[in-house]
């Protein structure tokens, strides 16, 4: 589905700062990715890699924002007054960090099994180990699907909490802007992680409207209109699943090609998740350091 969004306006400190301008730019880039991704049944590995790279850039900007003396001062001075908001941000950050780390580790497991399948595809027809390798991969994919659905449910719960919060009304414009931006960062990270998990589960059951769209709508009081658009896309994992389910060993050349493409995709996802994982740790540490200063 394609979505038409109002022009985003992240109200940051009235006295402009390079880090806040860059944050707005990175959020806008990810918004464009959201619009494009919603037009597809499932996002491709290449598209998700780009979004993960965009998230890494966004968190670099957030680190710059948190390192501003004015930001640290306003958070320290108002921590007690807005403890609930800060706890909500910390809770969201630890959930995103856990899911990122577990998913990153899963990439290595996927790659190992794909490599085993690739080796299997080069063997002669009739080799008894072929069926065992396929059965092992199929069992692993079922577990992956189950885990992905569990993590998606966790992210949706976090989204619902974000949708339920009222816009922060505070006389301190800087504080309101920082809290709002951090909420949006959690929301867009959740949205992209859900797309990644849907890719890994290859379920094809895609949300009709991204949660970040709804969160952004709530925060900025804009309107969102959606129109139906059908576009059948089979991602790299799903393509391999279909080929293996067919049990047509006469098409092993095609299977080898699909496995090679999938292995490259998984390596790209693994690398981007590792980079993002480090950024998530750094951002959480920065926020915790600021809060500890006021204790």
XYZ file of C-alpha atoms in Angstrom:
295
model
C 0.000 0.000 0.000
C 1.155 3.486 -0.739
C 0.697 6.133 1.897
C 0.481 9.892 1.637
C 1.957 11.602 4.678
C 1.823 15.204 5.797
C 5.075 17.087 5.683
C 7.031 16.119 8.789
C 8.134 18.854 11.129
C 10.203 17.755 14.097
C 10.234 20.775 16.378
C 13.683 20.809 17.895
C 15.372 23.726 19.711
C 14.536 27.048 18.095
C 18.246 27.849 17.881
C 19.257 25.408 15.186
C 22.073 22.947 15.736
C 23.765 20.732 13.096
C 22.927 17.510 14.960
C 19.211 18.331 15.180
C 19.001 19.226 11.498
C 20.680 15.956 10.556
C 18.259 14.031 12.778
C 15.310 15.507 10.893
C 16.926 14.598 7.582
C 17.559 10.985 8.614
C 14.014 10.577 9.931
C 12.684 11.892 6.618
C 14.816 9.393 4.666
C 13.424 6.524 6.695
C 9.916 7.842 6.207
C 10.433 7.632 2.438
C 11.656 4.039 2.854
C 8.479 3.279 4.847
C 6.306 4.628 2.047
C 8.123 2.560 -0.576
C 8.173 -0.581 1.572
C 4.424 -0.376 2.188
C 3.842 -0.757 -1.557
C 5.294 -4.278 -1.424
C 3.951 -7.455 0.115
C 7.361 -8.166 1.603
C 10.491 -6.050 1.640
C 13.613 -7.437 -0.046
C 16.882 -8.063 1.781
C 18.488 -5.195 -0.144
C 15.739 -2.812 0.927
C 15.989 -3.883 4.572
C 19.788 -3.518 4.500
C 19.357 0.062 3.317
C 16.884 0.772 6.092
C 19.196 -0.746 8.733
C 22.041 1.397 7.416
C 19.719 4.395 7.608
C 18.910 3.511 11.211
C 22.613 3.426 12.024
C 22.983 6.951 10.594
C 19.939 8.057 12.607
C 21.412 6.749 15.860
C 24.669 8.567 15.147
C 22.613 11.765 14.991
C 20.794 10.855 18.199
C 24.132 10.337 19.944
C 25.177 13.800 18.803
C 21.907 15.202 20.164
C 22.361 13.449 23.531
C 25.923 14.735 23.768
C 24.785 18.357 23.471
C 25.330 20.141 26.783
C 21.883 21.746 26.504
C 20.198 18.368 25.989
C 21.990 16.807 28.957
C 21.093 19.774 31.118
C 17.401 19.768 30.261
C 17.060 16.007 30.788
C 18.875 16.140 34.131
C 16.847 19.072 35.409
C 13.476 17.581 34.437
C 14.065 13.877 35.090
C 11.826 13.647 38.162
C 9.021 15.583 36.500
C 9.038 13.327 33.432
C 10.259 10.066 34.942
C 7.466 8.080 33.265
C 8.508 9.269 29.794
C 12.155 8.493 30.460
C 11.342 5.017 31.822
C 9.245 4.372 28.719
C 12.181 5.306 26.461
C 14.605 3.119 28.420
C 12.204 0.171 28.374
C 11.781 0.507 24.617
C 15.521 0.783 24.037
C 16.325 -2.421 25.935
C 13.660 -4.364 24.031
C 15.008 -3.131 20.698
C 18.550 -3.965 21.786
C 17.575 -7.519 22.778
C 15.710 -8.186 19.529
C 18.540 -6.730 17.449
C 21.112 -8.926 19.205
C 19.075 -12.129 18.950
C 18.242 -11.484 15.288
C 21.902 -10.727 14.536
C 22.919 -14.066 16.089
C 20.217 -15.821 14.067
C 21.806 -14.536 10.861
C 24.896 -16.663 11.540
C 22.735 -19.741 12.046
C 20.839 -19.064 8.831
C 24.075 -18.605 6.914
C 25.471 -21.916 8.188
C 22.342 -23.787 7.114
C 22.235 -22.070 3.737
C 25.861 -23.063 3.160
C 24.945 -26.668 4.030
C 22.091 -26.515 1.515
C 24.430 -25.057 -1.097
C 26.822 -27.951 -0.574
C 23.890 -30.371 -0.764
C 22.684 -28.898 -4.054
C 26.005 -29.801 -5.692
C 25.688 -33.484 -4.798
C 24.349 -36.144 -7.086
C 20.696 -37.052 -7.118
C 20.032 -40.017 -4.859
C 22.416 -38.989 -2.099
C 20.601 -39.932 1.139
C 22.035 -36.927 2.993
C 20.096 -34.533 0.762
C 16.761 -35.270 2.420
C 18.341 -35.006 5.877
C 19.820 -31.592 5.058
C 16.499 -30.328 3.733
C 14.651 -31.668 6.779
C 17.113 -29.960 9.116
C 16.727 -26.644 7.288
C 12.924 -26.944 7.261
C 12.878 -27.590 11.015
C 15.085 -24.557 11.608
C 12.844 -22.360 9.444
C 9.780 -23.398 11.470
C 11.528 -22.367 14.681
C 12.598 -19.096 13.065
C 9.024 -18.357 12.051
C 7.821 -18.998 15.607
C 10.502 -16.761 17.131
C 9.845 -14.013 14.584
C 6.134 -13.954 15.425
C 6.962 -13.718 19.137
C 9.278 -10.760 18.574
C 6.757 -9.043 16.299
C 4.163 -9.368 19.078
C 6.619 -7.745 21.523
C 7.256 -4.869 19.121
C 3.541 -4.349 18.549
C 3.002 -4.089 22.293
C 5.656 -1.383 22.384
C 3.971 0.352 19.456
C 0.630 0.309 21.247
C 2.207 1.999 24.258
C 3.594 4.711 21.987
C 0.181 5.168 20.381
C -1.393 5.484 23.811
C 0.829 8.277 25.078
C -0.325 11.861 24.962
C 1.829 14.465 23.234
C 4.239 15.931 25.782
C 3.101 19.394 26.791
C 5.866 21.274 28.516
C 6.939 24.865 28.762
C 10.485 23.770 27.934
C 10.416 23.472 24.163
C 13.810 21.746 24.036
C 12.725 18.993 26.444
C 9.455 18.364 24.583
C 11.325 18.117 21.280
C 13.967 15.712 22.593
C 11.393 13.363 24.167
C 9.274 13.422 21.015
C 12.244 12.679 18.743
C 13.421 9.808 20.936
C 9.916 8.346 20.833
C 9.893 8.559 17.050
C 13.294 6.878 16.859
C 11.971 3.950 18.917
C 8.884 3.802 16.715
C 10.736 3.733 13.394
C 13.238 1.190 14.734
C 10.359 -1.048 15.771
C 8.745 -0.673 12.349
C 11.929 -1.628 10.478
C 12.594 -4.555 12.813
C 9.078 -5.828 12.121
C 9.767 -5.688 8.378
C 12.994 -7.625 8.948
C 11.192 -10.245 11.044
C 8.472 -10.573 8.419
C 11.223 -11.104 5.844
C 12.757 -13.857 7.984
C 9.425 -15.561 8.548
C 8.407 -15.035 4.903
C 4.846 -15.011 6.192
C 3.498 -12.516 3.714
C 1.196 -11.127 6.396
C 2.149 -7.503 6.253
C 0.533 -4.780 8.415
C -1.867 -2.615 6.467
C -0.292 0.526 7.885
C 3.067 0.942 9.559
C 3.018 1.622 13.276
C 5.460 4.458 12.802
C 2.939 6.090 10.473
C 0.346 5.951 13.223
C 2.753 7.191 15.881
C 3.874 10.045 13.642
C 0.249 10.900 12.938
C -0.499 11.026 16.655
C 2.522 13.181 17.464
C 2.068 15.648 14.628
C -1.740 15.492 14.330
C -1.525 14.935 10.586
C -3.709 12.850 8.331
C -2.758 9.585 6.687
C -4.533 8.263 3.628
C -3.912 4.829 2.163
C -4.920 3.240 -1.103
C -4.777 -0.451 -1.937
C -2.059 -1.608 -4.275
C -1.344 -5.254 -5.068
C 2.155 -6.288 -5.886
C 3.324 -9.871 -5.543
C 6.924 -10.170 -4.407
C 8.672 -13.305 -3.224
C 11.716 -12.562 -1.099
C 14.983 -14.488 -1.130
C 14.138 -16.756 1.805
C 10.673 -17.533 0.503
C 12.100 -18.367 -2.914
C 14.368 -21.017 -1.381
C 11.519 -22.372 0.750
C 9.315 -22.822 -2.322
C 12.106 -24.540 -4.259
C 12.821 -26.991 -1.440
C 9.139 -27.784 -0.899
C 8.776 -28.747 -4.548
C 11.258 -31.630 -4.087
C 12.231 -31.200 -7.735
C 15.877 -32.246 -7.687
C 16.026 -31.732 -11.431
C 16.044 -27.981 -10.829
C 19.092 -27.959 -8.583
C 20.913 -25.474 -10.800
C 18.169 -22.950 -10.104
C 18.260 -23.830 -6.399
C 22.033 -23.231 -6.288
C 21.538 -19.802 -7.809
C 18.836 -18.950 -5.268
C 21.006 -20.183 -2.392
C 23.963 -18.104 -3.566
C 21.791 -14.988 -3.690
C 20.315 -15.777 -0.291
C 23.753 -16.261 1.277
C 24.834 -12.842 0.036
C 21.648 -11.283 1.391
C 22.091 -12.871 4.812
C 25.698 -11.661 5.024
C 24.540 -8.126 4.277
C 21.848 -8.287 6.960
C 24.285 -9.745 9.482
C 26.788 -6.940 8.903
C 24.185 -4.192 9.162
C 22.658 -5.679 12.304
C 26.080 -5.887 13.959
C 26.764 -2.217 13.203
C 23.311 -1.181 14.416
C 23.643 -3.308 17.573
C 26.754 -1.370 18.552
C 24.963 1.926 17.938
C 21.985 0.867 20.068
C 24.330 0.020 22.934
C 26.052 3.394 22.636
C 22.797 5.358 22.549
C 21.373 3.523 25.550
C 24.624 4.096 27.458
C 24.513 7.825 26.641
C 20.952 8.110 27.931
C 21.759 6.160 31.099
C 24.811 8.343 31.736
C 22.711 11.496 31.482
C 20.124 10.125 33.893
C 22.775 8.979 36.387
C 24.196 12.500 36.555
C 20.994 13.762 38.151
C 20.842 10.982 40.763
